[in-house]
């Protein structure tokens, strides 16, 4: 029997403006954010709190001959100055990185990049701490730096990591995926081979809020409370326990409101460790917050891949194989954040959305005198680089064969009936209907009309470009048998509790940074048990109050933690059924579910709402054996596979032939992230990511001069896009649910950042086709575009 769910018969049915479950629910967190009432790290003031500041190296590579802190210590407001030598005494001068390397917390022997941490001053206020930095005298013996990554492996290159015993070069790792021999064989017989060197320059996540920490060590009970800007509070706590030797149950990590993470807040920076040491040394809480330049110069950068690639195809445009060799610049310490087995992250998704016969990649990681990191900035571990490579190369091939870039993609897509699709480098794509999504994007764009417009403009000497990108991501890391970070399997926990009055709380291991988890995770609970989202409190960001899990990055919250929440809530629903049966004095088999309520089959008026059942659970009803008197459940979810969101993006640009200035005129983005929890939040995520992508394609990069001076150390030099540089986004969607995810959702948080740069660059290159340009490296700044138009080498990045 079916019951029509309306607000009258069932209060849990909701409506469009106030969905109880999935839909366009206004964000629950926004009332506090739009009123300036968010509580960010720097808003926290503890009684007696001191302030730390870091002295950083002005040079990229130098021996430290001496550090004199006498004058700084004499400053009336300074309480302590900590150097690497002090940390050596505590066995804390070096800390493990997320990639099984070590990184100097404070330099002892050498400095290895400009901006490296050298000393830490603790003073009564932030100004005094900064002033005292000027009073520290460091004597450096300058060494030749390694800046050009292509020269890092030369026999005469200076050795950066002479701290590592027996290290005689700057090599970090070689990693490969796919089958080299099979791939070479396909290439040997191919009718057409195109090759290109594609560079994804060093960029920076540049979140609005910089990184910081407040450490509060209580010497009496040995408890450390650590407020941190972190995307992964539980993982941080475990690492602190391992590194500092503090007992894990005596560490509480609190991650307050986070003003954007974008991967930048995954790692553990020296400043966090120094705040802890500072608090232990002074016996007072110590706050450390970096400034913008410190953030841009020393915290995790992203990308920095030089990718040489070849594509083998038939003359008709059937793509057969792709191979690539990448040189990855990891900076001075290998602090890249990746699951252990994958030193180049998920780069092996570079086979894209195409059905290939063979594929092979080799990635060589090297040290240079630059800041460490290599973080997944809006990118599930190097997926961004992979997507950029394949989507640029498909256009290179299309140009060579004089085929339409939309046509060549349609011709090569993995077809719907091929899913689950095992690609040639070890992934199993869960689901997709690529052609449908592509055709929707083409029709939304009016592709044929755009091409006609382009032809007539070209006849007038006007430069208009149309760029396409079709991307597949692999997000939701990941199955524990394949994926861990520092030995911690990549699962996530969730706890759901329904209080006696029918209000609920859900506790998460993941950590929102602006994505709206307080809304969407309440919506998952609402969808499953029909409690209105406003009656569901989402708790996160405090290790004392949430279950263990690996945190938010790589668009994994919905795929992993979202699964945990759905399954935990279903347990609550099943438990509610048993309790309802006891309350109604019927057998559980005789009950049917409609959102928010169990009722007797054949007699819908006999039923119990979740609120009634909650009260019943905590009340006096005789409960069946084995059922506790509560409506609580918890689950740790270990996903069986990752999810594979995808999308079709089309970008239209106009290039000024006189100046090389690129204007993004239109951008059409059709995304497929499976089941959509909150379409409004999804659109916001896509808008943000597209803006990111335009920034990287046209403006953003962290450059270095020959001495290793960072040229992107402020927002005067590191240009981030504003509303001025982007068009009104045109978004649309298709829905292909993930077959293995409890609610069919795939991640969306990074899709647009991943998918958009190739669309923009492909559009710029397309605009420049009349000049014979077939490739241009990002960022497509006016000077570089103009040089390309003159047939000149583009200025270095
Ligand atoms: N299907 C679906 C999916 C999803 N969703 C939604 O959306 C969002 C997102 O999601 P995801 O995809 O799951 O993701 P997550 O994990 O949450 O997040 C993360 C991401 O996110 C993004 N976004 C964002 N936003 C903001 N605002 N901020 C930030 O910071 C950020 N970041 C970025 C990044 S970069 Mo990495 O970290 O690099 O790795 S990663 C990342 C959330 O809310 C959710 O729930 C929905 O609704 N539906
Ligand atoms: Cu990446």
Coordinates of C-alpha atoms in Angstrom, one line a residue, residues 339 342 344-352 376 379-384 386-387 423 425-430 434 471-479 483 553-556 559 641-646 740 746-747 750-751 754:
X339 CA 48.0 8.0 0.1
X342 CA 50.8 6.6 -4.5
X344 CA 52.2 10.8 -7.5
X345 CA 48.7 10.7 -6.0
X346 CA 46.0 9.6 -8.4
X347 CA 47.9 11.0 -11.4
X348 CA 47.2 7.6 -13.1
X349 CA 43.7 8.8 -13.9
X350 CA 45.4 10.6 -16.8
X351 CA 43.7 8.2 -19.2
X352 CA 40.8 10.5 -18.9
X376 CA 46.1 18.4 -3.6
X379 CA 42.3 18.1 -6.6
X380 CA 42.0 14.6 -5.4
X381 CA 45.8 14.0 -5.3
X382 CA 47.2 15.1 -8.7
X383 CA 43.9 14.5 -10.6
X384 CA 44.1 18.1 -11.7
X386 CA 46.2 14.4 -15.0
X387 CA 43.0 16.0 -16.4
X423 CA 41.1 1.5 -17.2
X425 CA 46.3 2.0 -15.1
X426 CA 44.4 0.2 -12.4
X427 CA 41.2 2.2 -11.7
X428 CA 37.6 0.9 -11.9
X429 CA 35.4 3.8 -13.0
X430 CA 32.1 3.2 -11.2
X434 CA 29.6 10.7 -20.9
X471 CA 37.0 15.3 -17.2
X472 CA 36.7 12.3 -15.0
X473 CA 37.9 12.5 -11.4
X474 CA 38.6 9.8 -8.9
X475 CA 37.4 11.0 -5.5
X476 CA 36.5 9.5 -2.1
X477 CA 39.8 8.0 -0.9
X478 CA 39.4 5.3 -0.2
X479 CA 39.2 1.6 0.3
X483 CA 44.8 3.5 0.8
X553 CA 40.2 16.7 1.3
X554 CA 40.1 15.1 -2.1
X555 CA 36.3 15.6 -2.2
X556 CA 36.0 12.6 0.1
X559 CA 31.7 9.8 -0.7
X641 CA 35.7 1.9 -4.3
X642 CA 36.2 5.6 -5.1
X643 CA 33.5 7.6 -6.9
X644 CA 34.1 9.0 -10.4
X645 CA 32.3 12.3 -10.9
X646 CA 32.7 13.9 -14.4
X740 CA 28.2 1.5 -4.7
X746 CA 29.8 11.3 -5.9
X747 CA 32.1 14.2 -4.8
X750 CA 36.9 19.9 -6.7
X751 CA 35.3 19.1 -10.0
X754 CA 40.0 20.1 -12.0

